[in-house]
Amino acid sequence: MRDGETIACGECDLLLRGAALAPGTRARCPRCGALLARAPASGVDRPLALALASLVTLAVAHLNPVFGIEVQGQILSTSLWGAAAILYREGAWFLSALVLATTLLFPALQLLAICDALLARRAGHNASTRLLRLLHAVEPWVMVEVFMLGVLIAVVKLSSLAGVLPGAGLVAFAAAMLLMAATSASFDAHRALLASSQVLPPPPTSPLS
């Protein structure tokens, strides 16, 4: 949020004149209390470290078995890549592509866009507007949390039929989910998009009622 910028509350449509926020503070609508904007408490290094750590754990999660099933002394395990390949061979190509897109492609694009914006800010120039718009576009399709919930439900149901052994991929997915949540909390994509667009604030006038 910039000084003099006219903003509208997303909940009650109240028009307000914005002001620059101090680090670690939030702006709320005086009418309904909805969150209007927030300024991360940290600088560039912390969210950048979280984003890079999220990328690493996401790669580890996809390259290692999520969990294994022990049946009659034999342990069967597969990674998410292997599960997607099985779905593709069985003819469920759309489901296979959807699994990889929502748990790998879109999360990776989101994290790469955040890294690009943070590296650009660290270098002293604005981030790519196209990448920031891409970040907004893919954010609703990042479903690592939904995947983790589905895995936990499957583990509970399978535990009554066979021995279920959690794999390194499951631990990495849990770590990636927490790190991505921390990254999103410490990076204000809307603020970065406004800065990259270089939108001039309107001339100061009397407060809007």
PDB file of C-alpha atoms in Angstrom:
ATOM      1  CA  MET A   1       0.000   0.000   0.000  1.00  0.00           C
ATOM      2  CA  ARG A   2       1.304   3.444  -0.946  1.00  0.00           C
ATOM      3  CA  ASP A   3       0.660   6.923   0.415  1.00  0.00           C
ATOM      4  CA  GLY A   4      -2.365   8.463  -1.303  1.00  0.00           C
ATOM      5  CA  GLU A   5      -3.356   5.251  -3.065  1.00  0.00           C
ATOM      6  CA  THR A   6      -7.116   4.770  -3.346  1.00  0.00           C
ATOM      7  CA  ILE A   7      -8.176   1.273  -2.362  1.00  0.00           C
ATOM      8  CA  ALA A   8     -11.510  -0.459  -1.923  1.00  0.00           C
ATOM      9  CA  CYS A   9     -12.299  -2.957   0.798  1.00  0.00           C
ATOM     10  CA  GLY A  10     -12.861  -6.388  -0.708  1.00  0.00           C
ATOM     11  CA  GLU A  11     -15.650  -7.150   1.764  1.00  0.00           C
ATOM     12  CA  CYS A  12     -17.777  -3.992   2.077  1.00  0.00           C
ATOM     13  CA  ASP A  13     -16.465  -1.877  -0.885  1.00  0.00           C
ATOM     14  CA  LEU A  14     -15.576   1.073   1.335  1.00  0.00           C
ATOM     15  CA  LEU A  15     -13.198   3.452  -0.475  1.00  0.00           C
ATOM     16  CA  LEU A  16     -10.169   4.469   1.544  1.00  0.00           C
ATOM     17  CA  ARG A  17      -7.053   6.535   1.088  1.00  0.00           C
ATOM     18  CA  GLY A  18      -4.037   4.307   1.706  1.00  0.00           C
ATOM     19  CA  ALA A  19      -0.840   5.039   3.564  1.00  0.00           C
ATOM     20  CA  ALA A  20       2.548   3.323   3.625  1.00  0.00           C
ATOM     21  CA  LEU A  21       2.701   0.575   6.246  1.00  0.00           C
ATOM     22  CA  ALA A  22       5.564   0.048   8.635  1.00  0.00           C
ATOM     23  CA  PRO A  23       7.208  -3.403   8.514  1.00  0.00           C
ATOM     24  CA  GLY A  24       5.252  -5.982  10.461  1.00  0.00           C
ATOM     25  CA  THR A  25       1.967  -4.014  10.494  1.00  0.00           C
ATOM     26  CA  ARG A  26      -1.434  -4.591   8.885  1.00  0.00           C
ATOM     27  CA  ALA A  27      -4.187  -2.332   7.626  1.00  0.00           C
ATOM     28  CA  ARG A  28      -7.819  -3.247   8.277  1.00  0.00           C
ATOM     29  CA  CYS A  29     -11.079  -1.762   7.090  1.00  0.00           C
ATOM     30  CA  PRO A  30     -12.542   0.602   9.710  1.00  0.00           C
ATOM     31  CA  ARG A  31     -16.085  -0.462   8.781  1.00  0.00           C
ATOM     32  CA  CYS A  32     -15.950  -4.275   8.677  1.00  0.00           C
ATOM     33  CA  GLY A  33     -12.463  -5.098   9.979  1.00  0.00           C
ATOM     34  CA  ALA A  34     -11.371  -6.985   6.833  1.00  0.00           C
ATOM     35  CA  LEU A  35      -7.660  -7.198   6.115  1.00  0.00           C
ATOM     36  CA  LEU A  36      -6.660  -4.654   3.455  1.00  0.00           C
ATOM     37  CA  ALA A  37      -2.887  -5.031   3.301  1.00  0.00           C
ATOM     38  CA  ARG A  38       0.058  -6.206   5.330  1.00  0.00           C
ATOM     39  CA  ALA A  39       3.727  -5.362   5.353  1.00  0.00           C
ATOM     40  CA  PRO A  40       6.053  -8.317   6.050  1.00  0.00           C
ATOM     41  CA  ALA A  41       8.177  -7.920   9.138  1.00  0.00           C
ATOM     42  CA  SER A  42      11.261  -9.347   7.461  1.00  0.00           C
ATOM     43  CA  GLY A  43      13.309  -8.086   4.539  1.00  0.00           C
ATOM     44  CA  VAL A  44      14.376 -10.110   1.530  1.00  0.00           C
ATOM     45  CA  ASP A  45      16.658 -12.733   3.043  1.00  0.00           C
ATOM     46  CA  ARG A  46      14.107 -14.582   5.172  1.00  0.00           C
ATOM     47  CA  PRO A  47      11.382 -15.130   2.534  1.00  0.00           C
ATOM     48  CA  LEU A  48      14.065 -15.944  -0.051  1.00  0.00           C
ATOM     49  CA  ALA A  49      15.557 -18.594   2.226  1.00  0.00           C
ATOM     50  CA  LEU A  50      12.087 -20.039   2.872  1.00  0.00           C
ATOM     51  CA  ALA A  51      11.280 -20.147  -0.850  1.00  0.00           C
ATOM     52  CA  LEU A  52      14.561 -21.878  -1.713  1.00  0.00           C
ATOM     53  CA  ALA A  53      14.080 -24.372   1.127  1.00  0.00           C
ATOM     54  CA  SER A  54      10.554 -25.050  -0.163  1.00  0.00           C
ATOM     55  CA  LEU A  55      11.920 -25.820  -3.632  1.00  0.00           C
ATOM     56  CA  VAL A  56      14.497 -28.237  -2.210  1.00  0.00           C
ATOM     57  CA  THR A  57      11.983 -30.082  -0.019  1.00  0.00           C
ATOM     58  CA  LEU A  58       9.508 -30.220  -2.925  1.00  0.00           C
ATOM     59  CA  ALA A  59      12.143 -31.894  -5.099  1.00  0.00           C
ATOM     60  CA  VAL A  60      13.004 -34.354  -2.304  1.00  0.00           C
ATOM     61  CA  ALA A  61       9.310 -35.139  -1.845  1.00  0.00           C
ATOM     62  CA  HIS A  62       8.891 -36.076  -5.511  1.00  0.00           C
ATOM     63  CA  LEU A  63      12.069 -38.134  -5.751  1.00  0.00           C
ATOM     64  CA  ASN A  64      11.436 -40.348  -2.716  1.00  0.00           C
ATOM     65  CA  PRO A  65       8.690 -42.841  -1.813  1.00  0.00           C
ATOM     66  CA  VAL A  66       5.704 -41.274  -0.078  1.00  0.00           C
ATOM     67  CA  PHE A  67       4.861 -44.417   1.886  1.00  0.00           C
ATOM     68  CA  GLY A  68       5.234 -48.167   1.619  1.00  0.00           C
ATOM     69  CA  ILE A  69       2.809 -51.048   2.150  1.00  0.00           C
ATOM     70  CA  GLU A  70       3.996 -54.254   3.792  1.00  0.00           C
ATOM     71  CA  VAL A  71       2.051 -57.318   2.627  1.00  0.00           C
ATOM     72  CA  GLN A  72       3.138 -60.877   3.521  1.00  0.00           C
ATOM     73  CA  GLY A  73       6.649 -59.731   4.307  1.00  0.00           C
ATOM     74  CA  GLN A  74       7.065 -57.748   1.095  1.00  0.00           C
ATOM     75  CA  ILE A  75       7.257 -53.963   1.068  1.00  0.00           C
ATOM     76  CA  LEU A  76       5.801 -52.136  -1.919  1.00  0.00           C
ATOM     77  CA  SER A  77       6.541 -48.434  -2.243  1.00  0.00           C
ATOM     78  CA  THR A  78       6.478 -45.763  -4.921  1.00  0.00           C
ATOM     79  CA  SER A  79       7.095 -42.081  -5.339  1.00  0.00           C
ATOM     80  CA  LEU A  80       4.567 -39.585  -6.632  1.00  0.00           C
ATOM     81  CA  TRP A  81       6.242 -39.783 -10.031  1.00  0.00           C
ATOM     82  CA  GLY A  82       5.728 -43.546 -10.000  1.00  0.00           C
ATOM     83  CA  ALA A  83       2.087 -43.197  -8.974  1.00  0.00           C
ATOM     84  CA  ALA A  84       1.491 -40.698 -11.794  1.00  0.00           C
ATOM     85  CA  ALA A  85       3.168 -43.076 -14.262  1.00  0.00           C
ATOM     86  CA  ILE A  86       0.912 -45.925 -13.130  1.00  0.00           C
ATOM     87  CA  LEU A  87      -2.173 -43.754 -13.573  1.00  0.00           C
ATOM     88  CA  TYR A  88      -0.997 -42.819 -17.060  1.00  0.00           C
ATOM     89  CA  ARG A  89      -0.441 -46.479 -18.044  1.00  0.00           C
ATOM     90  CA  GLU A  90      -3.908 -47.338 -16.747  1.00  0.00           C
ATOM     91  CA  GLY A  91      -5.433 -44.737 -19.050  1.00  0.00           C
ATOM     92  CA  ALA A  92      -6.112 -42.078 -16.398  1.00  0.00           C
ATOM     93  CA  TRP A  93      -3.849 -39.570 -18.136  1.00  0.00           C
ATOM     94  CA  PHE A  94      -5.914 -36.558 -17.050  1.00  0.00           C
ATOM     95  CA  LEU A  95      -5.727 -37.547 -13.379  1.00  0.00           C
ATOM     96  CA  SER A  96      -1.999 -38.240 -13.748  1.00  0.00           C
ATOM     97  CA  ALA A  97      -1.389 -34.785 -15.233  1.00  0.00           C
ATOM     98  CA  LEU A  98      -3.585 -33.141 -12.587  1.00  0.00           C
ATOM     99  CA  VAL A  99      -1.643 -34.765  -9.746  1.00  0.00           C
ATOM    100  CA  LEU A 100       1.719 -33.633 -11.118  1.00  0.00           C
ATOM    101  CA  ALA A 101       0.429 -30.150 -11.976  1.00  0.00           C
ATOM    102  CA  THR A 102      -1.087 -29.412  -8.558  1.00  0.00           C
ATOM    103  CA  THR A 103       1.695 -30.947  -6.468  1.00  0.00           C
ATOM    104  CA  LEU A 104       4.782 -30.121  -8.557  1.00  0.00           C
ATOM    105  CA  LEU A 105       4.347 -27.816 -11.566  1.00  0.00           C
ATOM    106  CA  PHE A 106       2.188 -25.082 -10.039  1.00  0.00           C
ATOM    107  CA  PRO A 107       3.966 -25.055  -6.637  1.00  0.00           C
ATOM    108  CA  ALA A 108       7.334 -24.867  -8.418  1.00  0.00           C
ATOM    109  CA  LEU A 109       6.135 -22.000 -10.634  1.00  0.00           C
ATOM    110  CA  GLN A 110       4.835 -20.156  -7.585  1.00  0.00           C
ATOM    111  CA  LEU A 111       8.109 -20.540  -5.696  1.00  0.00           C
ATOM    112  CA  LEU A 112      10.223 -19.592  -8.720  1.00  0.00           C
ATOM    113  CA  ALA A 113       8.153 -16.435  -9.229  1.00  0.00           C
ATOM    114  CA  ILE A 114       8.633 -15.516  -5.566  1.00  0.00           C
ATOM    115  CA  CYS A 115      12.380 -16.137  -5.825  1.00  0.00           C
ATOM    116  CA  ASP A 116      12.584 -13.967  -8.944  1.00  0.00           C
ATOM    117  CA  ALA A 117      10.716 -11.115  -7.239  1.00  0.00           C
ATOM    118  CA  LEU A 118      12.898 -11.308  -4.129  1.00  0.00           C
ATOM    119  CA  LEU A 119      16.155 -11.497  -6.076  1.00  0.00           C
ATOM    120  CA  ALA A 120      15.050  -8.518  -8.154  1.00  0.00           C
ATOM    121  CA  ARG A 121      14.251  -6.546  -5.000  1.00  0.00           C
ATOM    122  CA  ARG A 122      17.615  -7.498  -3.545  1.00  0.00           C
ATOM    123  CA  ALA A 123      19.333  -6.243  -6.720  1.00  0.00           C
ATOM    124  CA  GLY A 124      17.486  -2.936  -6.445  1.00  0.00           C
ATOM    125  CA  HIS A 125      15.038  -3.179  -9.348  1.00  0.00           C
ATOM    126  CA  ASN A 126      11.438  -4.228  -9.869  1.00  0.00           C
ATOM    127  CA  ALA A 127      10.371  -7.797 -10.452  1.00  0.00           C
ATOM    128  CA  SER A 128       8.861  -9.063 -13.691  1.00  0.00           C
ATOM    129  CA  THR A 129       5.195  -8.109 -13.836  1.00  0.00           C
ATOM    130  CA  ARG A 130       4.422 -11.187 -15.952  1.00  0.00           C
ATOM    131  CA  LEU A 131       5.899 -13.528 -13.349  1.00  0.00           C
ATOM    132  CA  LEU A 132       3.974 -11.835 -10.557  1.00  0.00           C
ATOM    133  CA  ARG A 133       0.747 -12.153 -12.524  1.00  0.00           C
ATOM    134  CA  LEU A 134       1.640 -15.803 -13.103  1.00  0.00           C
ATOM    135  CA  LEU A 135       2.049 -16.130  -9.339  1.00  0.00           C
ATOM    136  CA  HIS A 136      -1.497 -14.861  -8.819  1.00  0.00           C
ATOM    137  CA  ALA A 137      -2.809 -17.170 -11.548  1.00  0.00           C
ATOM    138  CA  VAL A 138      -1.295 -20.414 -10.231  1.00  0.00           C
ATOM    139  CA  GLU A 139      -1.818 -19.769  -6.512  1.00  0.00           C
ATOM    140  CA  PRO A 140      -5.356 -21.288  -6.405  1.00  0.00           C
ATOM    141  CA  TRP A 141      -3.995 -24.450  -8.080  1.00  0.00           C
ATOM    142  CA  VAL A 142      -1.275 -25.120  -5.508  1.00  0.00           C
ATOM    143  CA  MET A 143      -2.755 -28.049  -3.614  1.00  0.00           C
ATOM    144  CA  VAL A 144       0.045 -29.548  -1.550  1.00  0.00           C
ATOM    145  CA  GLU A 145      -2.177 -29.330   1.539  1.00  0.00           C
ATOM    146  CA  VAL A 146      -4.996 -31.191  -0.235  1.00  0.00           C
ATOM    147  CA  PHE A 147      -2.547 -33.899  -1.310  1.00  0.00           C
ATOM    148  CA  MET A 148      -1.284 -34.287   2.270  1.00  0.00           C
ATOM    149  CA  LEU A 149      -4.853 -34.629   3.528  1.00  0.00           C
ATOM    150  CA  GLY A 150      -5.572 -37.296   0.914  1.00  0.00           C
ATOM    151  CA  VAL A 151      -2.408 -39.202   1.849  1.00  0.00           C
ATOM    152  CA  LEU A 152      -3.309 -39.156   5.541  1.00  0.00           C
ATOM    153  CA  ILE A 153      -6.805 -40.474   4.789  1.00  0.00           C
ATOM    154  CA  ALA A 154      -5.336 -43.235   2.606  1.00  0.00           C
ATOM    155  CA  VAL A 155      -2.827 -44.177   5.330  1.00  0.00           C
ATOM    156  CA  VAL A 156      -5.579 -44.460   7.946  1.00  0.00           C
ATOM    157  CA  LYS A 157      -7.745 -46.638   5.705  1.00  0.00           C
ATOM    158  CA  LEU A 158      -4.885 -48.883   4.556  1.00  0.00           C
ATOM    159  CA  SER A 159      -3.504 -49.375   8.063  1.00  0.00           C
ATOM    160  CA  SER A 160      -6.345 -51.804   8.848  1.00  0.00           C
ATOM    161  CA  LEU A 161      -5.482 -53.962   5.801  1.00  0.00           C
ATOM    162  CA  ALA A 162      -1.683 -53.907   5.735  1.00  0.00           C
ATOM    163  CA  GLY A 163       1.331 -52.398   7.391  1.00  0.00           C
ATOM    164  CA  VAL A 164       1.897 -48.807   6.263  1.00  0.00           C
ATOM    165  CA  LEU A 165       5.416 -47.377   6.443  1.00  0.00           C
ATOM    166  CA  PRO A 166       5.838 -43.597   5.983  1.00  0.00           C
ATOM    167  CA  GLY A 167       8.588 -42.727   3.535  1.00  0.00           C
ATOM    168  CA  ALA A 168      10.994 -39.843   3.142  1.00  0.00           C
ATOM    169  CA  GLY A 169       8.701 -38.324   0.524  1.00  0.00           C
ATOM    170  CA  LEU A 170       5.873 -37.967   3.043  1.00  0.00           C
ATOM    171  CA  VAL A 171       8.121 -36.188   5.536  1.00  0.00           C
ATOM    172  CA  ALA A 172       9.439 -33.925   2.764  1.00  0.00           C
ATOM    173  CA  PHE A 173       5.906 -33.092   1.619  1.00  0.00           C
ATOM    174  CA  ALA A 174       4.945 -32.126   5.162  1.00  0.00           C
ATOM    175  CA  ALA A 175       8.053 -29.926   5.416  1.00  0.00           C
ATOM    176  CA  ALA A 176       7.328 -28.369   2.004  1.00  0.00           C
ATOM    177  CA  MET A 177       3.756 -27.600   3.050  1.00  0.00           C
ATOM    178  CA  LEU A 178       4.920 -25.766   6.191  1.00  0.00           C
ATOM    179  CA  LEU A 179       7.730 -23.942   4.395  1.00  0.00           C
ATOM    180  CA  MET A 180       5.429 -22.806   1.575  1.00  0.00           C
ATOM    181  CA  ALA A 181       2.920 -21.494   4.111  1.00  0.00           C
ATOM    182  CA  ALA A 182       5.713 -19.565   5.842  1.00  0.00           C
ATOM    183  CA  THR A 183       6.913 -18.238   2.470  1.00  0.00           C
ATOM    184  CA  SER A 184       3.454 -16.969   1.547  1.00  0.00           C
ATOM    185  CA  ALA A 185       3.090 -15.328   4.964  1.00  0.00           C
ATOM    186  CA  SER A 186       6.382 -13.451   4.602  1.00  0.00           C
ATOM    187  CA  PHE A 187       5.944 -12.349   0.964  1.00  0.00           C
ATOM    188  CA  ASP A 188       3.320  -9.798  -0.072  1.00  0.00           C
ATOM    189  CA  ALA A 189       2.637 -10.601  -3.730  1.00  0.00           C
ATOM    190  CA  HIS A 190       0.119  -7.764  -4.119  1.00  0.00           C
ATOM    191  CA  ARG A 191       2.610  -5.212  -2.861  1.00  0.00           C
ATOM    192  CA  ALA A 192       5.309  -6.554  -5.175  1.00  0.00           C
ATOM    193  CA  LEU A 193       2.927  -6.385  -8.157  1.00  0.00           C
ATOM    194  CA  LEU A 194       2.075  -2.763  -7.414  1.00  0.00           C
ATOM    195  CA  ALA A 195       5.760  -1.882  -7.151  1.00  0.00           C
ATOM    196  CA  SER A 196       6.625  -3.651 -10.418  1.00  0.00           C
ATOM    197  CA  SER A 197       3.747  -1.966 -12.257  1.00  0.00           C
ATOM    198  CA  GLN A 198       5.060   1.450 -11.195  1.00  0.00           C
ATOM    199  CA  VAL A 199       1.557   2.807 -10.802  1.00  0.00           C
ATOM    200  CA  LEU A 200       1.686   6.439  -9.768  1.00  0.00           C
ATOM    201  CA  PRO A 201      -0.519   7.229  -6.772  1.00  0.00           C
ATOM    202  CA  PRO A 202      -3.353   9.700  -7.285  1.00  0.00           C
ATOM    203  CA  PRO A 203      -2.831  13.290  -6.209  1.00  0.00           C
ATOM    204  CA  PRO A 204      -3.631  13.907  -2.553  1.00  0.00           C
ATOM    205  CA  THR A 205      -7.178  15.063  -1.967  1.00  0.00           C
ATOM    206  CA  SER A 206      -9.538  15.127   0.925  1.00  0.00           C
ATOM    207  CA  PRO A 207     -10.298  11.734   2.541  1.00  0.00           C
ATOM    208  CA  LEU A 208     -13.090   9.791   0.916  1.00  0.00           C
ATOM    209  CA  SER A 209     -16.158   9.162   2.950  1.00  0.00           C
TER     210      SER A 209
END
